[in-house]
């Protein structure tokens, strides 16, 4: 039974995606969301199905994210091995959730919401990351940044809910480049911690074993959660800016010649 929804006007990134997901959950009680520039591996679907079933009644979990970066992996490897871990930050490059979680979401969080939930977000994420999460959510809510996912992080944190993340990348985002709508830069070739077919086969087997244990709880890794919100040093920011400029010039050169 395939249902489709087409918008007659371009609603933009924030309202277009948010209204589409709301429509989606008007038709199903749980499901997987993949945007047009995200390419999943086959294991991603079993991962989502297993985790949706396992954490359906666990109100500590807001979403199932399918992405893992190499930078994240270097941190995760310092901890005892686990096929899953918890973070307070959400990644939208291939994910899944439930209708009863999404019903608390709004793309336009107002001043009253921020005043009511600020202390809880600071408590859940600590002040530095929590402040950055709320700052970004305000930008998304006011549409100073045309996005919907900043608000997800704020809503989940206000409810003290985590996202489940895999120990390996199960999706790739191919929507970077000069012809992109938002992401004009170019990702490093090893940005995603993908491994290979054998590694993903071993990982999905370890996930099945992990979820077979009724009391298995993924570890919460604060260090990797904080990573998305910590500001790099001036040197690293300058280095990153130079790298982006070089990538842009290279892409422009390739496109012209």
PDB file of N, CA and C in Angstrom, residues 110-197:
ATOM      1  N   UNK A 110       8.628  28.601  20.220  1.00  0.00           N
ATOM      2  CA  UNK A 110       8.479  30.021  20.553  1.00  0.00           C
ATOM      3  C   UNK A 110       9.233  30.382  21.833  1.00  0.00           C
ATOM      4  N   UNK A 111       9.163  31.660  22.194  1.00  0.00           N
ATOM      5  CA  UNK A 111       9.905  32.159  23.354  1.00  0.00           C
ATOM      6  C   UNK A 111       9.488  31.429  24.632  1.00  0.00           C
ATOM      7  N   UNK A 112       8.199  31.186  24.789  1.00  0.00           N
ATOM      8  CA  UNK A 112       7.729  30.485  25.987  1.00  0.00           C
ATOM      9  C   UNK A 112       8.339  29.098  26.092  1.00  0.00           C
ATOM     10  N   UNK A 113       8.453  28.428  24.948  1.00  0.00           N
ATOM     11  CA  UNK A 113       9.044  27.084  24.955  1.00  0.00           C
ATOM     12  C   UNK A 113      10.490  27.151  25.450  1.00  0.00           C
ATOM     13  N   UNK A 114      11.257  28.102  24.946  1.00  0.00           N
ATOM     14  CA  UNK A 114      12.664  28.203  25.349  1.00  0.00           C
ATOM     15  C   UNK A 114      12.787  28.549  26.833  1.00  0.00           C
ATOM     16  N   UNK A 115      11.949  29.448  27.312  1.00  0.00           N
ATOM     17  CA  UNK A 115      12.001  29.810  28.730  1.00  0.00           C
ATOM     18  C   UNK A 115      11.632  28.620  29.622  1.00  0.00           C
ATOM     19  N   UNK A 116      10.676  27.845  29.183  1.00  0.00           N
ATOM     20  CA  UNK A 116      10.209  26.709  29.972  1.00  0.00           C
ATOM     21  C   UNK A 116      11.220  25.570  30.001  1.00  0.00           C
ATOM     22  N   UNK A 117      11.959  25.365  28.901  1.00  0.00           N
ATOM     23  CA  UNK A 117      12.777  24.159  28.765  1.00  0.00           C
ATOM     24  C   UNK A 117      14.281  24.381  28.867  1.00  0.00           C
ATOM     25  N   UNK A 118      14.714  25.610  28.998  1.00  0.00           N
ATOM     26  CA  UNK A 118      16.146  25.905  29.000  1.00  0.00           C
ATOM     27  C   UNK A 118      16.887  25.151  30.108  1.00  0.00           C
ATOM     28  N   UNK A 119      16.375  25.178  31.315  1.00  0.00           N
ATOM     29  CA  UNK A 119      17.059  24.546  32.450  1.00  0.00           C
ATOM     30  C   UNK A 119      17.195  23.040  32.228  1.00  0.00           C
ATOM     31  N   UNK A 120      16.136  22.406  31.711  1.00  0.00           N
ATOM     32  CA  UNK A 120      16.177  20.960  31.465  1.00  0.00           C
ATOM     33  C   UNK A 120      17.216  20.616  30.412  1.00  0.00           C
ATOM     34  N   UNK A 121      17.288  21.399  29.337  1.00  0.00           N
ATOM     35  CA  UNK A 121      18.281  21.149  28.284  1.00  0.00           C
ATOM     36  C   UNK A 121      19.690  21.304  28.842  1.00  0.00           C
ATOM     37  N   UNK A 122      19.934  22.345  29.648  1.00  0.00           N
ATOM     38  CA  UNK A 122      21.248  22.533  30.269  1.00  0.00           C
ATOM     39  C   UNK A 122      21.590  21.364  31.179  1.00  0.00           C
ATOM     40  N   UNK A 123      20.614  20.879  31.918  1.00  0.00           N
ATOM     41  CA  UNK A 123      20.835  19.767  32.838  1.00  0.00           C
ATOM     42  C   UNK A 123      21.165  18.481  32.084  1.00  0.00           C
ATOM     43  N   UNK A 124      20.468  18.254  30.985  1.00  0.00           N
ATOM     44  CA  UNK A 124      20.637  17.008  30.226  1.00  0.00           C
ATOM     45  C   UNK A 124      21.947  16.990  29.437  1.00  0.00           C
ATOM     46  N   UNK A 125      22.295  18.126  28.839  1.00  0.00           N
ATOM     47  CA  UNK A 125      23.448  18.171  27.928  1.00  0.00           C
ATOM     48  C   UNK A 125      24.664  18.903  28.502  1.00  0.00           C
ATOM     49  N   UNK A 126      24.522  19.509  29.663  1.00  0.00           N
ATOM     50  CA  UNK A 126      25.486  20.439  30.260  1.00  0.00           C
ATOM     51  C   UNK A 126      25.354  21.796  29.565  1.00  0.00           C
ATOM     52  N   UNK A 127      25.879  22.816  30.226  1.00  0.00           N
ATOM     53  CA  UNK A 127      25.568  24.183  29.804  1.00  0.00           C
ATOM     54  C   UNK A 127      26.120  24.525  28.418  1.00  0.00           C
ATOM     55  N   UNK A 128      27.387  24.179  28.160  1.00  0.00           N
ATOM     56  CA  UNK A 128      27.991  24.563  26.880  1.00  0.00           C
ATOM     57  C   UNK A 128      27.272  23.983  25.674  1.00  0.00           C
ATOM     58  N   UNK A 129      27.206  22.648  25.555  1.00  0.00           N
ATOM     59  CA  UNK A 129      26.465  22.051  24.443  1.00  0.00           C
ATOM     60  C   UNK A 129      24.985  22.423  24.456  1.00  0.00           C
ATOM     61  N   UNK A 130      24.384  22.472  25.657  1.00  0.00           N
ATOM     62  CA  UNK A 130      22.962  22.819  25.736  1.00  0.00           C
ATOM     63  C   UNK A 130      22.684  24.208  25.199  1.00  0.00           C
ATOM     64  N   UNK A 131      23.577  25.147  25.526  1.00  0.00           N
ATOM     65  CA  UNK A 131      23.428  26.510  25.021  1.00  0.00           C
ATOM     66  C   UNK A 131      23.508  26.546  23.502  1.00  0.00           C
ATOM     67  N   UNK A 132      24.423  25.758  22.930  1.00  0.00           N
ATOM     68  CA  UNK A 132      24.565  25.717  21.468  1.00  0.00           C
ATOM     69  C   UNK A 132      23.349  25.065  20.820  1.00  0.00           C
ATOM     70  N   UNK A 133      22.810  24.021  21.435  1.00  0.00           N
ATOM     71  CA  UNK A 133      21.613  23.362  20.911  1.00  0.00           C
ATOM     72  C   UNK A 133      20.448  24.344  20.868  1.00  0.00           C
ATOM     73  N   UNK A 134      20.248  25.097  21.944  1.00  0.00           N
ATOM     74  CA  UNK A 134      19.151  26.064  21.988  1.00  0.00           C
ATOM     75  C   UNK A 134      19.374  27.211  21.009  1.00  0.00           C
ATOM     76  N   UNK A 135      20.609  27.649  20.880  1.00  0.00           N
ATOM     77  CA  UNK A 135      20.937  28.715  19.927  1.00  0.00           C
ATOM     78  C   UNK A 135      20.572  28.297  18.511  1.00  0.00           C
ATOM     79  N   UNK A 136      20.949  27.070  18.144  1.00  0.00           N
ATOM     80  CA  UNK A 136      20.651  26.582  16.795  1.00  0.00           C
ATOM     81  C   UNK A 136      19.143  26.399  16.600  1.00  0.00           C
ATOM     82  N   UNK A 137      18.465  25.917  17.639  1.00  0.00           N
ATOM     83  CA  UNK A 137      17.014  25.722  17.543  1.00  0.00           C
ATOM     84  C   UNK A 137      16.292  27.048  17.337  1.00  0.00           C
ATOM     85  N   UNK A 138      16.798  28.116  17.958  1.00  0.00           N
ATOM     86  CA  UNK A 138      16.215  29.441  17.746  1.00  0.00           C
ATOM     87  C   UNK A 138      16.412  29.893  16.306  1.00  0.00           C
ATOM     88  N   UNK A 139      17.590  29.619  15.747  1.00  0.00           N
ATOM     89  CA  UNK A 139      17.858  29.987  14.348  1.00  0.00           C
ATOM     90  C   UNK A 139      16.931  29.238  13.401  1.00  0.00           C
ATOM     91  N   UNK A 140      16.706  27.957  13.688  1.00  0.00           N
ATOM     92  CA  UNK A 140      15.799  27.178  12.854  1.00  0.00           C
ATOM     93  C   UNK A 140      14.354  27.601  13.017  1.00  0.00           C
ATOM     94  N   UNK A 141      13.950  27.891  14.248  1.00  0.00           N
ATOM     95  CA  UNK A 141      12.564  28.276  14.511  1.00  0.00           C
ATOM     96  C   UNK A 141      12.207  29.607  13.865  1.00  0.00           C
ATOM     97  N   UNK A 142      13.161  30.531  13.855  1.00  0.00           N
ATOM     98  CA  UNK A 142      12.923  31.843  13.249  1.00  0.00           C
ATOM     99  C   UNK A 142      13.166  31.836  11.742  1.00  0.00           C
ATOM    100  N   UNK A 143      13.698  30.723  11.245  1.00  0.00           N
ATOM    101  CA  UNK A 143      14.042  30.538   9.838  1.00  0.00           C
ATOM    102  C   UNK A 143      15.212  31.428   9.407  1.00  0.00           C
ATOM    103  N   UNK A 144      16.002  31.915  10.384  1.00  0.00           N
ATOM    104  CA  UNK A 144      17.277  32.540  10.023  1.00  0.00           C
ATOM    105  C   UNK A 144      18.159  31.501   9.353  1.00  0.00           C
ATOM    106  N   UNK A 145      18.028  30.260   9.790  1.00  0.00           N
ATOM    107  CA  UNK A 145      18.589  29.106   9.087  1.00  0.00           C
ATOM    108  C   UNK A 145      17.404  28.238   8.695  1.00  0.00           C
ATOM    109  N   UNK A 146      17.269  27.969   7.407  1.00  0.00           N
ATOM    110  CA  UNK A 146      16.101  27.240   6.915  1.00  0.00           C
ATOM    111  C   UNK A 146      16.302  25.737   7.125  1.00  0.00           C
ATOM    112  N   UNK A 147      16.060  25.290   8.353  1.00  0.00           N
ATOM    113  CA  UNK A 147      16.262  23.874   8.659  1.00  0.00           C
ATOM    114  C   UNK A 147      15.259  23.412   9.702  1.00  0.00           C
ATOM    115  N   UNK A 148      15.088  22.124   9.800  1.00  0.00           N
ATOM    116  CA  UNK A 148      14.117  21.512  10.709  1.00  0.00           C
ATOM    117  C   UNK A 148      14.781  20.696  11.808  1.00  0.00           C
ATOM    118  N   UNK A 149      16.032  20.239  11.576  1.00  0.00           N
ATOM    119  CA  UNK A 149      16.627  19.259  12.487  1.00  0.00           C
ATOM    120  C   UNK A 149      17.238  19.877  13.739  1.00  0.00           C
ATOM    121  N   UNK A 150      17.620  21.155  13.710  1.00  0.00           N
ATOM    122  CA  UNK A 150      18.100  21.789  14.942  1.00  0.00           C
ATOM    123  C   UNK A 150      17.026  21.713  16.035  1.00  0.00           C
ATOM    124  N   UNK A 151      15.779  21.880  15.628  1.00  0.00           N
ATOM    125  CA  UNK A 151      14.689  21.859  16.590  1.00  0.00           C
ATOM    126  C   UNK A 151      14.491  20.457  17.184  1.00  0.00           C
ATOM    127  N   UNK A 152      14.819  19.419  16.402  1.00  0.00           N
ATOM    128  CA  UNK A 152      14.712  18.054  16.924  1.00  0.00           C
ATOM    129  C   UNK A 152      15.624  17.873  18.130  1.00  0.00           C
ATOM    130  N   UNK A 153      16.876  18.321  18.005  1.00  0.00           N
ATOM    131  CA  UNK A 153      17.817  18.172  19.115  1.00  0.00           C
ATOM    132  C   UNK A 153      17.300  18.860  20.373  1.00  0.00           C
ATOM    133  N   UNK A 154      16.727  20.048  20.199  1.00  0.00           N
ATOM    134  CA  UNK A 154      16.228  20.803  21.348  1.00  0.00           C
ATOM    135  C   UNK A 154      15.035  20.096  21.991  1.00  0.00           C
ATOM    136  N   UNK A 155      14.096  19.632  21.172  1.00  0.00           N
ATOM    137  CA  UNK A 155      12.905  18.967  21.705  1.00  0.00           C
ATOM    138  C   UNK A 155      13.287  17.678  22.429  1.00  0.00           C
ATOM    139  N   UNK A 156      14.172  16.875  21.810  1.00  0.00           N
ATOM    140  CA  UNK A 156      14.584  15.618  22.443  1.00  0.00           C
ATOM    141  C   UNK A 156      15.295  15.885  23.770  1.00  0.00           C
ATOM    142  N   UNK A 157      16.178  16.897  23.783  1.00  0.00           N
ATOM    143  CA  UNK A 157      16.897  17.219  25.023  1.00  0.00           C
ATOM    144  C   UNK A 157      15.950  17.715  26.102  1.00  0.00           C
ATOM    145  N   UNK A 158      14.935  18.471  25.697  1.00  0.00           N
ATOM    146  CA  UNK A 158      13.968  18.984  26.681  1.00  0.00           C
ATOM    147  C   UNK A 158      13.178  17.855  27.320  1.00  0.00           C
ATOM    148  N   UNK A 159      13.087  16.731  26.634  1.00  0.00           N
ATOM    149  CA  UNK A 159      12.388  15.557  27.153  1.00  0.00           C
ATOM    150  C   UNK A 159      13.367  14.528  27.717  1.00  0.00           C
ATOM    151  N   UNK A 160      14.658  14.898  27.726  1.00  0.00           N
ATOM    152  CA  UNK A 160      15.735  14.047  28.241  1.00  0.00           C
ATOM    153  C   UNK A 160      15.741  12.694  27.540  1.00  0.00           C
ATOM    154  N   UNK A 161      15.664  12.756  26.203  1.00  0.00           N
ATOM    155  CA  UNK A 161      15.634  11.546  25.383  1.00  0.00           C
ATOM    156  C   UNK A 161      16.870  11.486  24.488  1.00  0.00           C
ATOM    157  N   UNK A 162      17.382  10.274  24.330  1.00  0.00           N
ATOM    158  CA  UNK A 162      18.598  10.039  23.554  1.00  0.00           C
ATOM    159  C   UNK A 162      18.271   9.575  22.136  1.00  0.00           C
ATOM    160  N   UNK A 163      19.297   9.625  21.279  1.00  0.00           N
ATOM    161  CA  UNK A 163      19.251   8.949  19.990  1.00  0.00           C
ATOM    162  C   UNK A 163      20.201   7.762  20.036  1.00  0.00           C
ATOM    163  N   UNK A 164      19.773   6.655  19.442  1.00  0.00           N
ATOM    164  CA  UNK A 164      20.634   5.482  19.298  1.00  0.00           C
ATOM    165  C   UNK A 164      21.473   5.653  18.038  1.00  0.00           C
ATOM    166  N   UNK A 165      22.770   5.345  18.133  1.00  0.00           N
ATOM    167  CA  UNK A 165      23.674   5.438  16.984  1.00  0.00           C
ATOM    168  C   UNK A 165      24.410   4.119  16.801  1.00  0.00           C
ATOM    169  N   UNK A 166      24.671   3.730  15.554  1.00  0.00           N
ATOM    170  CA  UNK A 166      25.436   2.499  15.314  1.00  0.00           C
ATOM    171  C   UNK A 166      26.931   2.758  15.449  1.00  0.00           C
ATOM    172  N   UNK A 167      27.689   1.691  15.618  1.00  0.00           N
ATOM    173  CA  UNK A 167      29.143   1.806  15.733  1.00  0.00           C
ATOM    174  C   UNK A 167      29.821   1.919  14.368  1.00  0.00           C
ATOM    175  N   UNK A 168      29.040   1.951  13.317  1.00  0.00           N
ATOM    176  CA  UNK A 168      29.571   2.025  11.958  1.00  0.00           C
ATOM    177  C   UNK A 168      28.561   2.782  11.100  1.00  0.00           C
ATOM    178  N   UNK A 169      29.032   3.480  10.080  1.00  0.00           N
ATOM    179  CA  UNK A 169      28.121   4.235   9.212  1.00  0.00           C
ATOM    180  C   UNK A 169      27.285   3.278   8.370  1.00  0.00           C
ATOM    181  N   UNK A 170      25.971   3.431   8.451  1.00  0.00           N
ATOM    182  CA  UNK A 170      25.058   2.620   7.649  1.00  0.00           C
ATOM    183  C   UNK A 170      24.421   3.442   6.538  1.00  0.00           C
ATOM    184  N   UNK A 171      24.807   4.711   6.445  1.00  0.00           N
ATOM    185  CA  UNK A 171      24.320   5.588   5.379  1.00  0.00           C
ATOM    186  C   UNK A 171      25.459   6.501   4.929  1.00  0.00           C
ATOM    187  N   UNK A 172      25.294   7.071   3.743  1.00  0.00           N
ATOM    188  CA  UNK A 172      26.221   8.088   3.222  1.00  0.00           C
ATOM    189  C   UNK A 172      25.396   9.252   2.696  1.00  0.00           C
ATOM    190  N   UNK A 173      25.908  10.440   2.856  1.00  0.00           N
ATOM    191  CA  UNK A 173      25.269  11.620   2.275  1.00  0.00           C
ATOM    192  C   UNK A 173      26.053  12.015   1.031  1.00  0.00           C
ATOM    193  N   UNK A 174      25.395  11.963  -0.134  1.00  0.00           N
ATOM    194  CA  UNK A 174      26.064  12.272  -1.396  1.00  0.00           C
ATOM    195  C   UNK A 174      25.658  13.650  -1.923  1.00  0.00           C
ATOM    196  N   UNK A 175      25.010  14.439  -1.065  1.00  0.00           N
ATOM    197  CA  UNK A 175      24.468  15.723  -1.515  1.00  0.00           C
ATOM    198  C   UNK A 175      25.386  16.902  -1.308  1.00  0.00           C
ATOM    199  N   UNK A 176      26.686  16.688  -1.362  1.00  0.00           N
ATOM    200  CA  UNK A 176      27.647  17.777  -1.214  1.00  0.00           C
ATOM    201  C   UNK A 176      28.232  18.149  -2.576  1.00  0.00           C
ATOM    202  N   UNK A 177      28.444  19.438  -2.810  1.00  0.00           N
ATOM    203  CA  UNK A 177      29.045  19.878  -4.067  1.00  0.00           C
ATOM    204  C   UNK A 177      28.490  21.216  -4.524  1.00  0.00           C
ATOM    205  N   UNK A 178      29.011  21.716  -5.628  1.00  0.00           N
ATOM    206  CA  UNK A 178      28.622  23.035  -6.122  1.00  0.00           C
ATOM    207  C   UNK A 178      27.162  23.097  -6.552  1.00  0.00           C
ATOM    208  N   UNK A 179      26.587  21.960  -6.947  1.00  0.00           N
ATOM    209  CA  UNK A 179      25.203  21.954  -7.400  1.00  0.00           C
ATOM    210  C   UNK A 179      24.225  21.622  -6.276  1.00  0.00           C
ATOM    211  N   UNK A 180      24.707  21.584  -5.024  1.00  0.00           N
ATOM    212  CA  UNK A 180      23.850  21.269  -3.882  1.00  0.00           C
ATOM    213  C   UNK A 180      22.985  22.465  -3.518  1.00  0.00           C
ATOM    214  N   UNK A 181      21.891  22.200  -2.796  1.00  0.00           N
ATOM    215  CA  UNK A 181      21.006  23.267  -2.339  1.00  0.00           C
ATOM    216  C   UNK A 181      21.567  23.982  -1.120  1.00  0.00           C
ATOM    217  N   UNK A 182      22.142  23.207  -0.190  1.00  0.00           N
ATOM    218  CA  UNK A 182      22.634  23.789   1.060  1.00  0.00           C
ATOM    219  C   UNK A 182      24.116  23.491   1.307  1.00  0.00           C
ATOM    220  N   UNK A 183      24.547  22.270   0.992  1.00  0.00           N
ATOM    221  CA  UNK A 183      25.889  21.809   1.373  1.00  0.00           C
ATOM    222  C   UNK A 183      26.840  21.936   0.191  1.00  0.00           C
ATOM    223  N   UNK A 184      27.478  23.107   0.075  1.00  0.00           N
ATOM    224  CA  UNK A 184      28.300  23.403  -1.093  1.00  0.00           C
ATOM    225  C   UNK A 184      29.723  22.852  -0.981  1.00  0.00           C
ATOM    226  N   UNK A 185      30.153  22.474   0.201  1.00  0.00           N
ATOM    227  CA  UNK A 185      31.511  21.973   0.378  1.00  0.00           C
ATOM    228  C   UNK A 185      31.653  20.551  -0.136  1.00  0.00           C
ATOM    229  N   UNK A 186      32.839  19.976   0.127  1.00  0.00           N
ATOM    230  CA  UNK A 186      33.106  18.606  -0.289  1.00  0.00           C
ATOM    231  C   UNK A 186      33.621  17.833   0.913  1.00  0.00           C
ATOM    232  N   UNK A 187      33.016  16.674   1.186  1.00  0.00           N
ATOM    233  CA  UNK A 187      33.435  15.873   2.317  1.00  0.00           C
ATOM    234  C   UNK A 187      34.718  15.135   2.002  1.00  0.00           C
ATOM    235  N   UNK A 188      35.545  14.924   3.041  1.00  0.00           N
ATOM    236  CA  UNK A 188      36.713  14.070   2.879  1.00  0.00           C
ATOM    237  C   UNK A 188      36.264  12.673   2.479  1.00  0.00           C
ATOM    238  N   UNK A 189      37.128  11.983   1.740  1.00  0.00           N
ATOM    239  CA  UNK A 189      36.778  10.653   1.255  1.00  0.00           C
ATOM    240  C   UNK A 189      36.496   9.684   2.402  1.00  0.00           C
ATOM    241  N   UNK A 190      37.186   9.867   3.526  1.00  0.00           N
ATOM    242  CA  UNK A 190      37.011   8.964   4.665  1.00  0.00           C
ATOM    243  C   UNK A 190      36.162   9.588   5.763  1.00  0.00           C
ATOM    244  N   UNK A 191      35.275  10.521   5.407  1.00  0.00           N
ATOM    245  CA  UNK A 191      34.446  11.198   6.406  1.00  0.00           C
ATOM    246  C   UNK A 191      33.566  10.211   7.169  1.00  0.00           C
ATOM    247  N   UNK A 192      32.925   9.296   6.429  1.00  0.00           N
ATOM    248  CA  UNK A 192      32.048   8.308   7.052  1.00  0.00           C
ATOM    249  C   UNK A 192      32.846   7.065   7.420  1.00  0.00           C
ATOM    250  N   UNK A 193      32.587   6.539   8.624  1.00  0.00           N
ATOM    251  CA  UNK A 193      33.242   5.314   9.047  1.00  0.00           C
ATOM    252  C   UNK A 193      32.428   4.133   8.514  1.00  0.00           C
ATOM    253  N   UNK A 194      32.735   3.727   7.274  1.00  0.00           N
ATOM    254  CA  UNK A 194      31.899   2.752   6.580  1.00  0.00           C
ATOM    255  C   UNK A 194      32.397   1.323   6.701  1.00  0.00           C
ATOM    256  N   UNK A 195      33.708   1.144   6.814  1.00  0.00           N
ATOM    257  CA  UNK A 195      34.236  -0.210   6.798  1.00  0.00           C
ATOM    258  C   UNK A 195      34.050  -0.837   5.424  1.00  0.00           C
ATOM    259  N   UNK A 196      33.713  -2.112   5.385  1.00  0.00           N
ATOM    260  CA  UNK A 196      33.460  -2.811   4.128  1.00  0.00           C
ATOM    261  C   UNK A 196      32.345  -3.824   4.356  1.00  0.00           C
ATOM    262  N   UNK A 197      32.034  -4.611   3.317  1.00  0.00           N
ATOM    263  CA  UNK A 197      30.914  -5.552   3.425  1.00  0.00           C
ATOM    264  C   UNK A 197      31.106  -6.535   4.575  1.00  0.00           C
TER     265      UNK A 197
END
